Every structure is written in structure tokens, then in C-alpha cells.
Short mmCIF file of C-alpha atoms in Angstrom, two decimals:
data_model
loop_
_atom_site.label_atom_id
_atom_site.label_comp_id
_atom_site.label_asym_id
_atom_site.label_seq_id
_atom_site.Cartn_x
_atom_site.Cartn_y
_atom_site.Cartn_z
CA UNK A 8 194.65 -37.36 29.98
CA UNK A 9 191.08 -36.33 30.41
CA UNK A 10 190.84 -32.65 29.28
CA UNK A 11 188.10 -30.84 31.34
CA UNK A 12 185.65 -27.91 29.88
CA UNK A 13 184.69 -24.72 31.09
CA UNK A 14 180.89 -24.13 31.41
CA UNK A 15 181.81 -21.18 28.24
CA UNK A 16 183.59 -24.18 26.62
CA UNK A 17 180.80 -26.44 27.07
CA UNK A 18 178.37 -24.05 25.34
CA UNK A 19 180.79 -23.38 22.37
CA UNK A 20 180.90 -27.26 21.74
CA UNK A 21 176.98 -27.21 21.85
CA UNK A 22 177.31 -25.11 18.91
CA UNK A 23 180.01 -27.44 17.61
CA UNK A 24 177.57 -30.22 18.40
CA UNK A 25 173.83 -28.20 16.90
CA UNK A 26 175.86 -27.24 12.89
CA UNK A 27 175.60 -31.31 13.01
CA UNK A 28 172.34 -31.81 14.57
CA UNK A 29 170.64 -29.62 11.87
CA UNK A 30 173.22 -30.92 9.17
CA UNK A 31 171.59 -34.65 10.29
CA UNK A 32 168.13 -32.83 10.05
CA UNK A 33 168.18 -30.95 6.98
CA UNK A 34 169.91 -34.61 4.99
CA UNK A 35 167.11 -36.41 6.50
CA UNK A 36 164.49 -35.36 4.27
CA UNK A 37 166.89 -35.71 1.36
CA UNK A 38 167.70 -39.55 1.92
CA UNK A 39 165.52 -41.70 -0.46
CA UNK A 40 165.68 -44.21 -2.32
CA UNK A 41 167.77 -43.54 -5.54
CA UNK A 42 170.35 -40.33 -4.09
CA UNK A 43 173.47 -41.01 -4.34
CA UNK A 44 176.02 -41.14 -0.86
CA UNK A 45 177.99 -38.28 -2.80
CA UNK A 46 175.13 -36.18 -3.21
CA UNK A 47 174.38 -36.41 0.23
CA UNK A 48 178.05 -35.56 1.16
CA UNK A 49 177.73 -32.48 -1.19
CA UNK A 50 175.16 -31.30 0.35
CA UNK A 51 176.57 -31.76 3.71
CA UNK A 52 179.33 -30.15 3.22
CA UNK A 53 177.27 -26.31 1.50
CA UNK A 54 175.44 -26.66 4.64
CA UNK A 55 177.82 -26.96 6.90
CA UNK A 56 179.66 -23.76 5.67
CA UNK A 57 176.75 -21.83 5.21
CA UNK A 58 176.63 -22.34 8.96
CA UNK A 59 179.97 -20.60 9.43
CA UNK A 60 181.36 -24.18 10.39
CA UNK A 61 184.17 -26.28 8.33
CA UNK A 62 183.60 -30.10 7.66
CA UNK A 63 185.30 -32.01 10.60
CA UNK A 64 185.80 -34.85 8.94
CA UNK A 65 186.97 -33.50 5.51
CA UNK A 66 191.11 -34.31 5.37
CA UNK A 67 191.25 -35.79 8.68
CA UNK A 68 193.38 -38.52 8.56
CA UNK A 69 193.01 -37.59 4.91
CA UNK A 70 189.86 -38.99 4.79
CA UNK A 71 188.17 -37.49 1.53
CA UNK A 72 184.69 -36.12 2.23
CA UNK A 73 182.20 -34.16 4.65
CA UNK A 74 180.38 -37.35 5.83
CA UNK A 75 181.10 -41.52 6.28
CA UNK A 76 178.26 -42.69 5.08
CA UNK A 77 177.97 -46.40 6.03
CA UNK A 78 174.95 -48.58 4.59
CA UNK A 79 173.44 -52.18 5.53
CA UNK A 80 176.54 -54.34 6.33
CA UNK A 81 178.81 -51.20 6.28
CA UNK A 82 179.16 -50.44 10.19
CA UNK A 83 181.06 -46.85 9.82
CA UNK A 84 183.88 -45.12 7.78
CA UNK A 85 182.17 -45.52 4.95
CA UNK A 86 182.89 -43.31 1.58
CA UNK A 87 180.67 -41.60 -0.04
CA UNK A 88 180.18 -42.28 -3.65
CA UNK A 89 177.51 -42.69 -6.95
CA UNK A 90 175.64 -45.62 -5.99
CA UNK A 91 171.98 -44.89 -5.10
CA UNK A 92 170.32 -45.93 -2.55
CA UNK A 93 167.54 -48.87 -2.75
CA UNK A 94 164.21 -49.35 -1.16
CA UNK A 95 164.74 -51.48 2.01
CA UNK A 96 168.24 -50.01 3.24
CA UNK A 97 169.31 -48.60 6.02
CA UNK A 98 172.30 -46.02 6.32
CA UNK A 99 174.61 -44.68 8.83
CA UNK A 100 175.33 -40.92 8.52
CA UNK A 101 178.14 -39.53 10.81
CA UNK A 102 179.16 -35.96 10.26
CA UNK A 103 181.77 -33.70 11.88
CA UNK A 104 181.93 -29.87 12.07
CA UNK A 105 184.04 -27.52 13.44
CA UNK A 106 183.01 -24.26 15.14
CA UNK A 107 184.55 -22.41 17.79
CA UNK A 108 188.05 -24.25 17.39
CA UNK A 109 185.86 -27.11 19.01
CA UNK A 110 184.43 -30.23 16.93
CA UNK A 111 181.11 -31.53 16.74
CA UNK A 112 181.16 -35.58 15.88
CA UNK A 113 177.13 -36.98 15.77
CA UNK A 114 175.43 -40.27 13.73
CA UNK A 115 172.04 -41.14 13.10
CA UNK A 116 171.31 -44.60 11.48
CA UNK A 117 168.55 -43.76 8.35
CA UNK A 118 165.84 -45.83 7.17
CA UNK A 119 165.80 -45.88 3.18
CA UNK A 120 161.85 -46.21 2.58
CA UNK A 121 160.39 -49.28 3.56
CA UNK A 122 162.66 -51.42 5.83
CA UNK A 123 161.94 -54.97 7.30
CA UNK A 124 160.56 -55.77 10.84
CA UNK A 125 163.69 -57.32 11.83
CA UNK A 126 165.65 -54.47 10.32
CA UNK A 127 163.24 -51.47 12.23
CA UNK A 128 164.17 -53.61 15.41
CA UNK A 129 168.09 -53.55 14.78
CA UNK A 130 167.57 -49.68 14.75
CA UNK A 131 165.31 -49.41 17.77
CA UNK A 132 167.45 -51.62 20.08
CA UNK A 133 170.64 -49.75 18.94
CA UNK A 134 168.99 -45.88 19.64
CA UNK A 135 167.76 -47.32 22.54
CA UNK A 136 171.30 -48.59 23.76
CA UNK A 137 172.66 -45.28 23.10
CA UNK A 138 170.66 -43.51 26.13
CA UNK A 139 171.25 -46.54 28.28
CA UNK A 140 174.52 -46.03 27.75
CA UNK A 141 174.09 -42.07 28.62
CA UNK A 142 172.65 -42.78 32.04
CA UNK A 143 175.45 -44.31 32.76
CA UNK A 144 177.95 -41.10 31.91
CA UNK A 145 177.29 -39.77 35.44
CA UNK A 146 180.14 -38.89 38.56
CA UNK A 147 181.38 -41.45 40.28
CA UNK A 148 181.15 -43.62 37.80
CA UNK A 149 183.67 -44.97 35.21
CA UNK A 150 184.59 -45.41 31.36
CA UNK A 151 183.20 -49.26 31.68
CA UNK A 152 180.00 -48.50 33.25
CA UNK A 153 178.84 -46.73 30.10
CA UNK A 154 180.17 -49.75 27.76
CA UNK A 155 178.66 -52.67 30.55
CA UNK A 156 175.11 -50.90 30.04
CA UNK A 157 175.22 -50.83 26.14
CA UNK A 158 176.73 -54.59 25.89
CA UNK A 159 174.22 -55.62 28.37
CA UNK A 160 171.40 -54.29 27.07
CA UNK A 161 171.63 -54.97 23.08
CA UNK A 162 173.31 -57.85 23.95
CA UNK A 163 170.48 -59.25 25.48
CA UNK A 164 168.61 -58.93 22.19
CA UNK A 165 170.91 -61.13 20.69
CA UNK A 166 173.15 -58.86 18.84
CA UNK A 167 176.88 -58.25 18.48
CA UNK A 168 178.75 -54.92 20.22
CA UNK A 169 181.69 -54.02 17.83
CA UNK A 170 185.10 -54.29 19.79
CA UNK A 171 187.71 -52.66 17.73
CA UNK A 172 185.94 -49.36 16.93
CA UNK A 173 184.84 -47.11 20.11
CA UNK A 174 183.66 -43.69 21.28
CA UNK A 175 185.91 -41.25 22.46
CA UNK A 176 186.62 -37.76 24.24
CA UNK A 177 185.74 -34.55 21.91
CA UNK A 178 187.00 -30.83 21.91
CA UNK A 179 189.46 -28.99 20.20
CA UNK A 180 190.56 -32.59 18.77
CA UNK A 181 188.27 -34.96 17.27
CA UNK A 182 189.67 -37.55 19.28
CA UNK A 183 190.52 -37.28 22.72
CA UNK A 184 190.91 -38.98 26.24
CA UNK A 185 188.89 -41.47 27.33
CA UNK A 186 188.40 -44.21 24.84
CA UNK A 187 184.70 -44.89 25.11
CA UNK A 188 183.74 -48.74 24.18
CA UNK A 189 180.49 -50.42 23.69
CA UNK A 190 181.68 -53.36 25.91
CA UNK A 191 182.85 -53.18 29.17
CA UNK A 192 182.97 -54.14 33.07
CA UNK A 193 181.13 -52.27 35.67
CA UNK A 194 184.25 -50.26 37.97
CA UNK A 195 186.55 -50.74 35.41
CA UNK A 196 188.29 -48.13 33.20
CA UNK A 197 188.95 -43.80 33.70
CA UNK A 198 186.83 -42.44 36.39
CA UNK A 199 184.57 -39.02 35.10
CA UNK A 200 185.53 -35.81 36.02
CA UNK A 201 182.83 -32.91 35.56
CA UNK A 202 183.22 -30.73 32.64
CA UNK A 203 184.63 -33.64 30.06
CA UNK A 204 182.67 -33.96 27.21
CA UNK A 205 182.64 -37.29 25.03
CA UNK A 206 180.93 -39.15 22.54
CA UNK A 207 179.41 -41.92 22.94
CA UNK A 208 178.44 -44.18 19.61
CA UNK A 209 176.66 -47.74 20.10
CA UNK A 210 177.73 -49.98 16.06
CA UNK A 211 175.79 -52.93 16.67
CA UNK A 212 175.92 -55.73 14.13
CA UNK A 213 172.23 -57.98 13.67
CA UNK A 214 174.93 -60.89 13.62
CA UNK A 215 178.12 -61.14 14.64
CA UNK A 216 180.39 -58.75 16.83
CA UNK A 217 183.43 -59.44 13.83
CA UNK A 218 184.14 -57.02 11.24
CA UNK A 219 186.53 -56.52 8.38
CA UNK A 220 188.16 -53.62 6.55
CA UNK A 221 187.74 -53.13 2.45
CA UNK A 222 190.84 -52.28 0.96
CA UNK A 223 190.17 -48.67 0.78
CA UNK A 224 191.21 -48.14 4.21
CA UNK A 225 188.54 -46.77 5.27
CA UNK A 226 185.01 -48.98 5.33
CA UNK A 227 184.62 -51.49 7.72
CA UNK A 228 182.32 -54.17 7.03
CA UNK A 229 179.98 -56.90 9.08
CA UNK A 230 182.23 -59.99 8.66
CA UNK A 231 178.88 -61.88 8.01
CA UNK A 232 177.52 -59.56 5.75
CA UNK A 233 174.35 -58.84 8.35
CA UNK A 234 173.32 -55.72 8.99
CA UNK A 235 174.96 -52.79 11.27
CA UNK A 236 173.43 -49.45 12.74
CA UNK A 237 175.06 -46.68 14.93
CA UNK A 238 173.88 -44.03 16.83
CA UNK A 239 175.92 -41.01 18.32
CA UNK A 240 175.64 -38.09 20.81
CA UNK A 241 178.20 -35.49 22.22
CA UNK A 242 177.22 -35.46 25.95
CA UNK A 243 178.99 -33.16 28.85
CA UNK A 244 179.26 -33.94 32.15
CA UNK A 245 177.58 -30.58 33.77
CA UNK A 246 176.51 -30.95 37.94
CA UNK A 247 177.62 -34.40 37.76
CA UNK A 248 175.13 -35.61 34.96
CA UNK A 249 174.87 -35.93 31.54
CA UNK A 250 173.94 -33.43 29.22
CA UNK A 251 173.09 -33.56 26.02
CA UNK A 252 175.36 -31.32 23.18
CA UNK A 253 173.79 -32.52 20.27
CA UNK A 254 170.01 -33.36 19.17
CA UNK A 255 168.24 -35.46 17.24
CA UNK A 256 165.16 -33.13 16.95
CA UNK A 257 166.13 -31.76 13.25
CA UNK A 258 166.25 -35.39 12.32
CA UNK A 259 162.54 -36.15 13.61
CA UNK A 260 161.10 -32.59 11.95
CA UNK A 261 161.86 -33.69 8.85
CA UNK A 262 160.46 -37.05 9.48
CA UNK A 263 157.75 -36.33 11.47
CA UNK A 264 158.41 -37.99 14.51
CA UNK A 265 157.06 -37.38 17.93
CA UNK A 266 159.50 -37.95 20.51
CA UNK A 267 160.49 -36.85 24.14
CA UNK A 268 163.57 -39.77 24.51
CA UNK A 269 165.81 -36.62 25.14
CA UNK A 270 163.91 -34.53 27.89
CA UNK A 271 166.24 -36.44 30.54
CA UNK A 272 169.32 -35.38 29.67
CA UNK A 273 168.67 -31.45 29.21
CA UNK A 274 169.23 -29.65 32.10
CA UNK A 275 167.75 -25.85 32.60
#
């Protein structure tokens, strides 16, 4: 069952949403190459606190840290650890927080110096899927409108939408009604209701849509060992269009990018 927000609800998840936002911001200017995933997650986690917040992700499911970090052919759920990270990678960072009683859940796929051409486009197509799919997150329309409009469009550039791992409802659970796939039918699937709140998370693979699990439980690989990226925004439903919870402006301060990709979906 869909579980609808009150506007007051709405803007205590934006707060959920913003402790990740500026966690994603402030670890952006620390990801280089030779840190380690585990000092990233360490710092994640002080920063997170310091916030007044408590690491979403840390024991749930007893999964064992603050962030999945996920790089190259890792597509998500990956676990932090002492390996450091090379020139020419690329790495998934999803964090969770907790503020409020209400979760924020919010990726950003990271350059790691210099990356190739046909790497920078893998990352491009993928952001770029995750606002297509956004538009679509509007009333009237339905769970597999969103996933039609991200298949269709990275798709088209010759990549493959992972099946078995999807987006999903947020609030006082991590993981709530609908199920939000990448892949889809237009018409098809739960109908939006104003109010609900969900996130929506493009993994695209460079190769293939298949994937495989390592035997920690927890990473899930590229089955062709390609390259993956993933992109994620908590978005409410507020006057029957989407709005934007979470932010990737702390992410381009500390790179120094320009960007206006998010004026659309913030409403005044």
C-alpha cells in the first residue's frame, strides 16, 4: 500500500533527504585517487551525526557500514573497505540518514580523476536518465511510466537497465510501496497518488543488463565485468508534480560545477 505524506511530512523528509545531499557534497571533495572506501564511510558516518541524523543504512538488514560504496563493475551494495581508489575509476556512493523518524536514501556516481570518454558518457546518459525518469513521476500517471522513460532513453544509447534491483517508496521505512523499476510499460503498474514520496535510482550497466552477487551477500557485480553507474533522488509528489527532496548542489560546490538540471523540479 502506497503510504501518502502530509505537506509537514514532506518537509521533514526534505531534511531526511538534505543530511545526505550535503553528506554526498562534503565526500565529494574527499574522493581521489588513493582513499580508501572505508575512509570515506568513516567520514560519512561523523558527518552524518554531527548533523543530528543516524546512518540509515548502518545495521539495516545488518548491513555493516554508513555507505555502499560500489566502484567500476560494482553496480550497488557495495562494502566499504581498504582498497584505494585508482586514477580512471568511477564510484557509486549511496548513503542513508535518518532524521525526523523519516529516511533519506540518495546516490551520486563519482569520477576518480581522469576517466575515459566512453566512461564520462556512461555517467552522463545515466544522470540524464534519472530526470527523464522524474518527468515522468507526475498524476495520472503510473509506476511503469517512470521505468518506460529511463529504459527508453539509456536504452537507446545502447546500454543495459538492471532488472532485479529497483527504486522504491521512502518514509518512516527505507523501503516502502511502490516498487520503482528502471524498465517498464507505459499504463502499466500502481497509479500516483499526491503526497507519496519515492526514490527513484537509474544502475545502468555499459554492457549487459545481467548481474551477479559476490559471496558476501551484499555486492552485486556487472556479469561482464563492464562498467555500472547509478544515480538517485527522493522526489514527492506535491500539486500533482514532482518535487525534488534531495540535491545534488553540495556535490557540484565541491566540484565546481555549473548546473541548473534541477530548476524544474523545485516548486516555490
Amino acid at each position: 500500500m502506497i503510504v501518502a505524506k502530509t505537506r509537514e511530512e514532506i518537509e521533514l523528509m526534505r531534511e531526511s533527504a538534505l543530511v545526505v545531499s550535503k553528506t554526498l557534497g562534503m565526500l565529494a571533495g574527499e574522493i581521489k585517487p588513493g582513499v580508501t572506501t572505508l575512509h570515506l564511510d568513516k567520514l560519512a558516518e561523523e558527518f552524518i551525526r554531527a548533523q543530528g541524523a543516524i546512518p540509515g543504512f548502518l545495521g539495516l538488514y545488518d548491513f555493516p557500514n554508513t555507505l555502499c560504496v560500489s566502484p567500476n563493475a560494482q553496480v550497488v551494495h557495495g562494502i566499504p573497505n581498504n582498497s584505494p581508489l585508482k586514477e580512471g575509476d568511477i564510484i557509486s556512493v549511496d548513503c542513508g540518514a535518518i532524521k525526523n523518524k523519516f529516511y533519506g536514501d540518495h546516490a551520486y556516481s563519482f569520477p576518480v580523476g581522469e576517466v575515459t570518454e566512453e566512461v564520462k558518457k556512461l555517467l552522463e546518459v545515466t544522470k540524464e536518465s534519472l530526470y527523464v525518469g522524474i518527468r515522468e513521476f507526475k498524476l495520472g500517471n503510473r509506476v511503469g511510466d517512470v521505468g518506460f522513460a529511463i529504459q527508453q532513453y539509456t536504452e537507446s544509447h545502447g546500454y543495459g537497465v538492471v532488472r532485479e534491483l529497483v527504486g522504491h517508496g521512502l518514509g518512516r521505512k527505507m523501503h516502502e510501496d511502490p516498487e520503482m523499476p528502471n524498465y517498464g510499460k507505459r499504463g502499466r503498474g500502481k497509479k500516483f497518488i499526491e503526497g507519496m514520496v519515492v526514490a527513484i535510482e537509474p544502475m545502468i550497466n555499459m554492457g549487459t543488463k545481467n548481474i551477479k552477487q559476490l559471496r558476501d551477500g551484499w555486492t552485486i557485480l556487472t556479469r561482464d565485468g563492464k562498467p555500472s553507474a547509478h544515480f538517485e533522488h527522493d522526489v514527492a509528489l506535491v500539486n500533482g508534480k514532482p518535487e525534488l527532496l534531495s540535491t545534488f548542489k553540495y556535490v557540484y560546490e565541491a566540484l565546481g560545477i555549473e548546473s541548473d538540471e534541477e530548476a524544474e523540479f523545485r516548486q516555490s
